[in-house]
CSV table of N, CA and C in Angstrom, one decimal:
chain,number,residue,atom,x,y,z
A,1,MET,N,-52.1,-23.0,32.7
A,1,MET,CA,-52.9,-22.7,31.9
A,1,MET,C,-52.3,-22.0,30.5
A,2,THR,N,-53.2,-22.5,29.4
A,2,THR,CA,-52.4,-22.4,28.3
A,2,THR,C,-52.9,-21.0,27.5
A,3,ALA,N,-52.6,-20.1,26.9
A,3,ALA,CA,-53.2,-18.8,26.4
A,3,ALA,C,-53.4,-19.8,25.2
A,4,VAL,N,-54.8,-19.0,25.0
A,4,VAL,CA,-55.3,-19.2,23.5
A,4,VAL,C,-54.4,-18.2,22.4
A,5,PRO,N,-54.4,-19.1,21.4
A,5,PRO,CA,-53.3,-18.1,20.8
A,5,PRO,C,-54.3,-17.2,19.7
A,6,VAL,N,-54.1,-15.6,20.1
A,6,VAL,CA,-54.2,-14.4,19.4
A,6,VAL,C,-53.6,-13.8,18.9
A,7,PHE,N,-53.4,-13.5,17.6
A,7,PHE,CA,-52.6,-12.4,16.9
A,7,PHE,C,-52.7,-10.8,17.7
A,8,ASP,N,-52.0,-10.2,18.2
A,8,ASP,CA,-52.6,-9.0,18.6
A,8,ASP,C,-51.5,-7.9,17.8
A,9,PRO,N,-52.1,-6.8,17.3
A,9,PRO,CA,-51.4,-5.9,16.3
A,9,PRO,C,-50.4,-5.0,17.1
A,10,ILE,N,-51.1,-4.8,18.4
A,10,ILE,CA,-50.7,-3.7,19.6
A,10,ILE,C,-49.1,-4.2,19.8
A,11,ILE,N,-48.9,-5.5,20.0
A,11,ILE,CA,-47.9,-6.4,20.6
A,11,ILE,C,-46.8,-6.5,19.2
A,12,HIS,N,-47.6,-6.9,18.3
A,12,HIS,CA,-46.6,-7.4,17.3
A,12,HIS,C,-45.6,-6.5,16.9
A,13,ALA,N,-45.7,-5.8,16.6
A,13,ALA,CA,-44.5,-4.2,16.3
A,13,ALA,C,-43.4,-4.9,17.2
A,14,PRO,N,-42.4,-5.1,15.9
A,14,PRO,CA,-41.1,-5.1,16.8
A,14,PRO,C,-40.4,-5.0,18.0
A,15,GLY,N,-40.6,-3.3,18.3
A,15,GLY,CA,-40.2,-2.9,19.2
A,15,GLY,C,-41.1,-3.2,20.8
A,16,ARG,N,-42.4,-3.0,20.4
A,16,ARG,CA,-43.2,-3.3,21.6
A,16,ARG,C,-43.3,-5.1,21.8
A,17,LEU,N,-42.9,-6.0,20.9
A,17,LEU,CA,-42.9,-7.0,21.0
A,17,LEU,C,-41.7,-7.6,22.0
A,18,GLN,N,-40.5,-6.9,21.2
A,18,GLN,CA,-39.3,-6.5,22.6
A,18,GLN,C,-39.6,-6.5,23.9
A,19,ILE,N,-40.1,-5.3,24.2
A,19,ILE,CA,-40.2,-4.8,25.4
A,19,ILE,C,-41.1,-5.7,26.3
A,20,CYS,N,-42.3,-6.1,25.2
A,20,CYS,CA,-43.3,-7.3,26.3
A,20,CYS,C,-42.6,-8.6,26.3
A,21,ALA,N,-41.4,-8.8,25.8
A,21,ALA,CA,-40.6,-9.9,26.0
A,21,ALA,C,-39.5,-9.8,27.4
A,22,ILE,N,-38.8,-8.7,27.1
A,22,ILE,CA,-37.8,-8.3,28.4
A,22,ILE,C,-38.6,-8.5,29.5
A,23,LEU,N,-40.3,-7.8,29.7
A,23,LEU,CA,-40.7,-7.6,30.7
A,23,LEU,C,-41.4,-8.9,31.3
A,24,SER,N,-41.9,-9.8,30.3
A,24,SER,CA,-42.4,-11.0,30.4
A,24,SER,C,-41.5,-11.5,31.7
A,25,GLY,N,-40.2,-11.5,31.5
A,25,GLY,CA,-39.4,-12.3,32.5
A,25,GLY,C,-39.3,-11.7,34.1
A,26,ILE,N,-39.6,-10.4,34.1
A,26,ILE,CA,-38.9,-9.9,35.1
A,26,ILE,C,-40.1,-9.1,35.8
A,27,ASP,N,-40.5,-8.7,37.0
A,27,ASP,CA,-41.0,-7.9,37.5
A,27,ASP,C,-41.4,-6.4,37.1
A,28,ASP,N,-40.4,-5.7,37.0
A,28,ASP,CA,-40.2,-4.4,36.5
A,28,ASP,C,-38.8,-4.0,35.7
A,29,ALA,N,-38.7,-2.7,35.5
A,29,ALA,CA,-37.3,-2.2,34.5
A,29,ALA,C,-37.6,-1.2,34.4
A,30,GLU,N,-36.2,-0.4,34.9
A,30,GLU,CA,-36.1,0.8,34.5
A,30,GLU,C,-36.1,1.5,32.9
A,31,PHE,N,-36.8,2.6,32.6
A,31,PHE,CA,-36.8,3.0,31.5
A,31,PHE,C,-35.5,2.9,30.3
A,32,ALA,N,-34.2,3.5,31.0
A,32,ALA,CA,-33.0,3.3,30.4
A,32,ALA,C,-32.4,1.8,30.2
A,33,MET,N,-33.2,1.1,31.3
A,33,MET,CA,-32.5,-0.4,30.4
A,33,MET,C,-33.5,-0.9,29.5
A,34,ILE,N,-34.8,-0.6,29.4
A,34,ILE,CA,-35.2,-0.8,28.0
A,34,ILE,C,-34.7,-0.3,27.1
A,35,ARG,N,-34.6,1.2,27.1
A,35,ARG,CA,-34.0,1.6,25.6
A,35,ARG,C,-32.8,1.4,25.4
A,36,ASP,N,-32.1,0.9,26.0
A,36,ASP,CA,-30.4,0.2,26.1
A,36,ASP,C,-30.9,-1.3,25.3
A,37,ARG,N,-31.3,-1.8,25.6
A,37,ARG,CA,-31.7,-3.2,25.5
A,37,ARG,C,-32.4,-3.6,24.0
A,38,ILE,N,-33.0,-2.4,23.7
A,38,ILE,CA,-33.5,-3.0,22.1
A,38,ILE,C,-33.1,-1.8,21.4
A,39,GLY,N,-32.3,-0.8,21.7
A,39,GLY,CA,-31.8,0.1,21.0
A,39,GLY,C,-32.3,1.0,20.4
A,40,VAL,N,-33.2,1.9,20.7
A,40,VAL,CA,-34.1,3.0,20.7
A,40,VAL,C,-34.0,4.3,21.3
A,41,SER,N,-34.0,5.3,20.6
A,41,SER,CA,-34.2,6.2,21.1
A,41,SER,C,-35.1,6.7,22.3
A,42,ASP,N,-35.1,7.4,23.3
A,42,ASP,CA,-36.2,7.5,24.3
A,42,ASP,C,-37.6,8.1,23.6
A,43,SER,N,-37.5,8.9,22.8
A,43,SER,CA,-38.7,9.1,21.7
A,43,SER,C,-39.3,8.0,21.6
A,44,VAL,N,-38.4,7.1,20.9
A,44,VAL,CA,-39.2,5.8,20.0
A,44,VAL,C,-39.9,4.9,21.6
A,45,LEU,N,-39.1,5.0,22.4
A,45,LEU,CA,-39.5,4.1,23.4
A,45,LEU,C,-40.9,4.6,24.1
A,46,SER,N,-41.0,5.8,23.9
A,46,SER,CA,-41.8,6.5,24.5
A,46,SER,C,-43.3,6.3,24.2
A,47,LYS,N,-42.9,6.1,22.6
A,47,LYS,CA,-44.0,6.1,21.6
A,47,LYS,C,-44.7,4.5,21.6
A,48,HIS,N,-43.8,3.5,21.7
A,48,HIS,CA,-44.0,2.1,22.0
A,48,HIS,C,-44.9,2.2,23.2
A,49,LEU,N,-44.2,2.5,24.0
A,49,LEU,CA,-44.7,2.2,25.7
A,49,LEU,C,-46.2,3.1,25.8
A,50,LYS,N,-46.1,4.4,25.0
A,50,LYS,CA,-47.6,4.9,25.3
A,50,LYS,C,-48.7,4.2,24.3
A,51,GLN,N,-48.3,3.4,23.5
A,51,GLN,CA,-49.4,2.4,22.8
A,51,GLN,C,-49.7,1.1,24.0
A,52,LEU,N,-48.5,0.6,24.2
A,52,LEU,CA,-48.7,-0.5,25.3
A,52,LEU,C,-49.8,0.2,26.7
A,53,GLU,N,-49.5,1.2,27.3
A,53,GLU,CA,-49.8,1.6,28.0
A,53,GLU,C,-51.7,1.8,28.1
A,54,GLU,N,-51.5,2.6,27.0
A,54,GLU,CA,-53.2,2.8,26.5
A,54,GLU,C,-53.9,1.3,26.0
A,55,ALA,N,-53.4,0.7,25.8
A,55,ALA,CA,-54.3,-0.9,25.6
A,55,ALA,C,-54.3,-1.5,27.2
A,56,GLY,N,-53.6,-0.9,28.2
A,56,GLY,CA,-53.4,-1.3,29.2
A,56,GLY,C,-52.6,-2.7,29.5
A,57,TYR,N,-51.6,-2.7,28.6
A,57,TYR,CA,-50.7,-4.0,28.7
A,57,TYR,C,-49.3,-3.4,29.3
A,58,VAL,N,-49.2,-2.2,29.6
A,58,VAL,CA,-47.6,-1.8,30.7
A,58,VAL,C,-48.0,-0.8,31.5
A,59,ALA,N,-47.6,-0.8,32.8
A,59,ALA,CA,-47.8,0.0,33.4
A,59,ALA,C,-46.8,0.8,34.2
A,60,LEU,N,-46.9,2.4,34.0
A,60,LEU,CA,-45.4,3.2,34.3
A,60,LEU,C,-45.3,3.5,35.6
A,61,THR,N,-44.4,3.7,36.2
A,61,THR,CA,-44.3,4.3,38.0
A,61,THR,C,-43.3,5.2,37.9
A,62,LYS,N,-42.8,6.0,38.3
A,62,LYS,CA,-42.3,7.1,38.8
A,62,LYS,C,-41.8,7.2,39.5
A,63,ALA,N,-40.5,7.1,39.9
A,63,ALA,CA,-40.1,7.4,41.7
A,63,ALA,C,-38.5,7.9,41.5
A,64,PRO,N,-38.0,8.3,42.5
A,64,PRO,CA,-37.0,8.7,43.0
A,64,PRO,C,-36.0,7.3,42.9
A,65,PHE,N,-34.9,7.5,42.2
A,65,PHE,CA,-33.8,6.5,42.6
A,65,PHE,C,-32.3,7.1,42.2
A,66,ASP,N,-31.7,7.0,43.3
A,66,ASP,CA,-30.3,7.6,43.1
A,66,ASP,C,-30.1,9.4,42.8
A,67,GLY,N,-31.2,9.8,43.4
A,67,GLY,CA,-31.5,11.3,43.8
A,67,GLY,C,-31.9,11.8,42.2
A,68,ARG,N,-32.4,10.8,41.3
A,68,ARG,CA,-33.2,11.5,39.9
A,68,ARG,C,-34.2,10.4,40.0
A,69,GLN,N,-34.8,11.2,39.6
A,69,GLN,CA,-36.6,10.7,39.2
A,69,GLN,C,-36.3,9.6,38.0
A,70,ARG,N,-37.1,8.7,38.4
A,70,ARG,CA,-36.9,7.3,37.2
A,70,ARG,C,-38.2,7.1,36.7
A,71,THR,N,-38.5,6.5,35.6
A,71,THR,CA,-39.5,5.2,35.1
A,71,THR,C,-39.2,3.9,35.2
A,72,TRP,N,-40.1,3.3,36.0
A,72,TRP,CA,-40.3,1.9,36.0
A,72,TRP,C,-41.2,1.5,35.1
A,73,LEU,N,-41.1,0.4,34.1
A,73,LEU,CA,-41.9,-0.2,33.9
A,73,LEU,C,-42.3,-1.7,33.9
A,74,SER,N,-43.8,-2.1,34.1
A,74,SER,CA,-44.0,-3.3,34.4
A,74,SER,C,-45.2,-4.3,33.5
A,75,LEU,N,-45.0,-5.1,33.1
A,75,LEU,CA,-46.4,-5.7,32.3
A,75,LEU,C,-47.5,-5.7,33.0
A,76,THR,N,-48.5,-5.4,32.9
A,76,THR,CA,-50.0,-6.0,33.5
A,76,THR,C,-50.2,-7.4,33.7
A,77,ALA,N,-51.5,-7.2,34.4
A,77,ALA,CA,-52.0,-9.2,34.1
A,77,ALA,C,-52.6,-8.8,32.7
A,78,ALA,N,-53.1,-7.9,32.2
A,78,ALA,CA,-53.4,-8.1,30.8
A,78,ALA,C,-52.6,-7.8,30.0
A,79,GLY,N,-51.4,-7.3,30.0
A,79,GLY,CA,-50.4,-7.4,29.1
A,79,GLY,C,-49.4,-8.7,29.4
A,80,ARG,N,-49.5,-9.4,30.6
A,80,ARG,CA,-49.0,-10.5,30.6
A,80,ARG,C,-49.6,-11.6,29.6
A,81,LYS,N,-51.0,-11.4,29.6
A,81,LYS,CA,-51.9,-12.5,29.1
A,81,LYS,C,-51.7,-12.3,27.4
A,82,ALA,N,-51.8,-10.9,27.3
A,82,ALA,CA,-52.0,-10.6,26.0
A,82,ALA,C,-51.0,-11.1,25.1
A,83,PHE,N,-50.0,-10.7,26.0
A,83,PHE,CA,-48.3,-11.4,25.3
A,83,PHE,C,-48.4,-13.1,25.1
A,84,ALA,N,-48.6,-13.5,26.0
A,84,ALA,CA,-48.7,-15.1,26.1
A,84,ALA,C,-49.5,-15.4,24.5
A,85,ALA,N,-50.4,-14.9,24.7
A,85,ALA,CA,-51.7,-15.3,23.5
A,85,ALA,C,-50.8,-14.9,22.3
A,86,HIS,N,-49.9,-13.8,22.3
A,86,HIS,CA,-49.7,-13.4,20.6
A,86,HIS,C,-48.3,-14.5,20.7
A,87,VAL,N,-47.8,-14.6,21.4
A,87,VAL,CA,-46.5,-15.8,21.4
A,87,VAL,C,-47.1,-17.3,21.0
A,88,ALA,N,-48.4,-17.5,21.7
A,88,ALA,CA,-49.2,-19.0,21.1
A,88,ALA,C,-49.4,-18.7,19.7
A,89,GLU,N,-49.8,-17.7,19.4
A,89,GLU,CA,-50.0,-17.6,17.8
A,89,GLU,C,-49.1,-17.5,17.0
A,90,LEU,N,-47.9,-16.8,17.3
A,90,LEU,CA,-47.0,-17.1,16.4
A,90,LEU,C,-46.0,-18.8,16.6
A,91,GLN,N,-46.3,-18.9,17.7
A,91,GLN,CA,-45.7,-20.2,17.5
A,91,GLN,C,-46.7,-21.3,16.8
A,92,ARG,N,-47.9,-21.2,17.0
A,92,ARG,CA,-48.9,-21.8,16.0
A,92,ARG,C,-48.7,-21.7,14.4
A,93,LEU,N,-48.8,-20.4,13.9
A,93,LEU,CA,-48.2,-20.3,13.0
A,93,LEU,C,-47.2,-21.0,12.0
A,94,ALA,N,-45.9,-20.7,13.2
A,94,ALA,CA,-45.0,-21.1,12.9
A,94,ALA,C,-45.0,-22.8,12.6
A,95,ALA,N,-45.5,-23.2,13.0
A,95,ALA,CA,-45.8,-25.1,13.2
A,95,ALA,C,-46.7,-25.1,12.0
A,96,MET,N,-47.4,-24.3,11.4
A,96,MET,CA,-47.9,-24.6,10.1
A,96,MET,C,-47.0,-24.4,9.0
A,97,THR,N,-45.7,-24.0,9.4
A,97,THR,CA,-44.7,-24.0,7.9
A,97,THR,C,-44.0,-26.0,7.7
A,98,ALA,N,-44.5,-26.3,6.8
A,98,ALA,CA,-44.1,-27.5,6.1
A,98,ALA,C,-42.8,-27.8,6.2
A,99,PRO,N,-42.2,-28.8,6.9
A,99,PRO,CA,-40.8,-29.1,7.1
A,99,PRO,C,-40.1,-29.8,5.3
A,100,GLU,N,-39.1,-29.1,5.1
A,100,GLU,CA,-38.6,-29.9,3.4
A,100,GLU,C,-38.5,-31.3,4.2
A,101,PRO,N,-38.9,-31.6,2.8
A,101,PRO,CA,-38.5,-33.2,2.9
A,101,PRO,C,-36.9,-33.5,2.8
A,102,MET,N,-36.2,-34.3,4.0
A,102,MET,CA,-35.2,-34.9,3.9
A,102,MET,C,-34.7,-34.9,2.3
A,103,GLY,N,-33.5,-34.4,2.3
A,103,GLY,CA,-32.9,-34.6,0.9
A,103,GLY,C,-33.2,-34.2,-0.3
A,104,GLN,N,-34.2,-33.2,0.0
A,104,GLN,CA,-34.8,-32.4,-1.0
A,104,GLN,C,-34.3,-30.9,-1.0
A,105,GLY,N,-33.4,-30.6,-1.0
A,105,GLY,CA,-32.8,-28.9,-0.9
A,105,GLY,C,-33.2,-28.4,-2.0
A,106,PHE,N,-32.9,-27.0,-1.8
A,106,PHE,CA,-33.0,-26.1,-3.0
A,106,PHE,C,-31.5,-26.7,-3.8
A,107,SER,N,-32.0,-26.7,-5.1
A,107,SER,CA,-31.0,-26.6,-6.0
A,107,SER,C,-31.1,-25.7,-7.3
A,108,GLY,N,-30.1,-24.9,-7.6
A,108,GLY,CA,-30.0,-24.0,-8.7
A,108,GLY,C,-29.5,-24.2,-9.6
């Protein structure tokens, strides 16, 4: 089933879009892995996660791992659906871009 294109301003912010993109391909991820992959501080990641969690898009689970308490993140079913719809809308918008005619590049 293809997601109905819907632009989602909660997901659209670059950091949150990256978080959703990473989580969409896996079951869950540890907080530090996501932080390192998108290159933000703990506090910035926490702010993004709070917004995604409040929207019901991300679930956070705390569990001991290697003797320390770790936070694991996962997209909820609603988060996966919203992300797929947002990506579909971005693809729809990108497809509206008229291709440049052959041989008529910019000349200045």
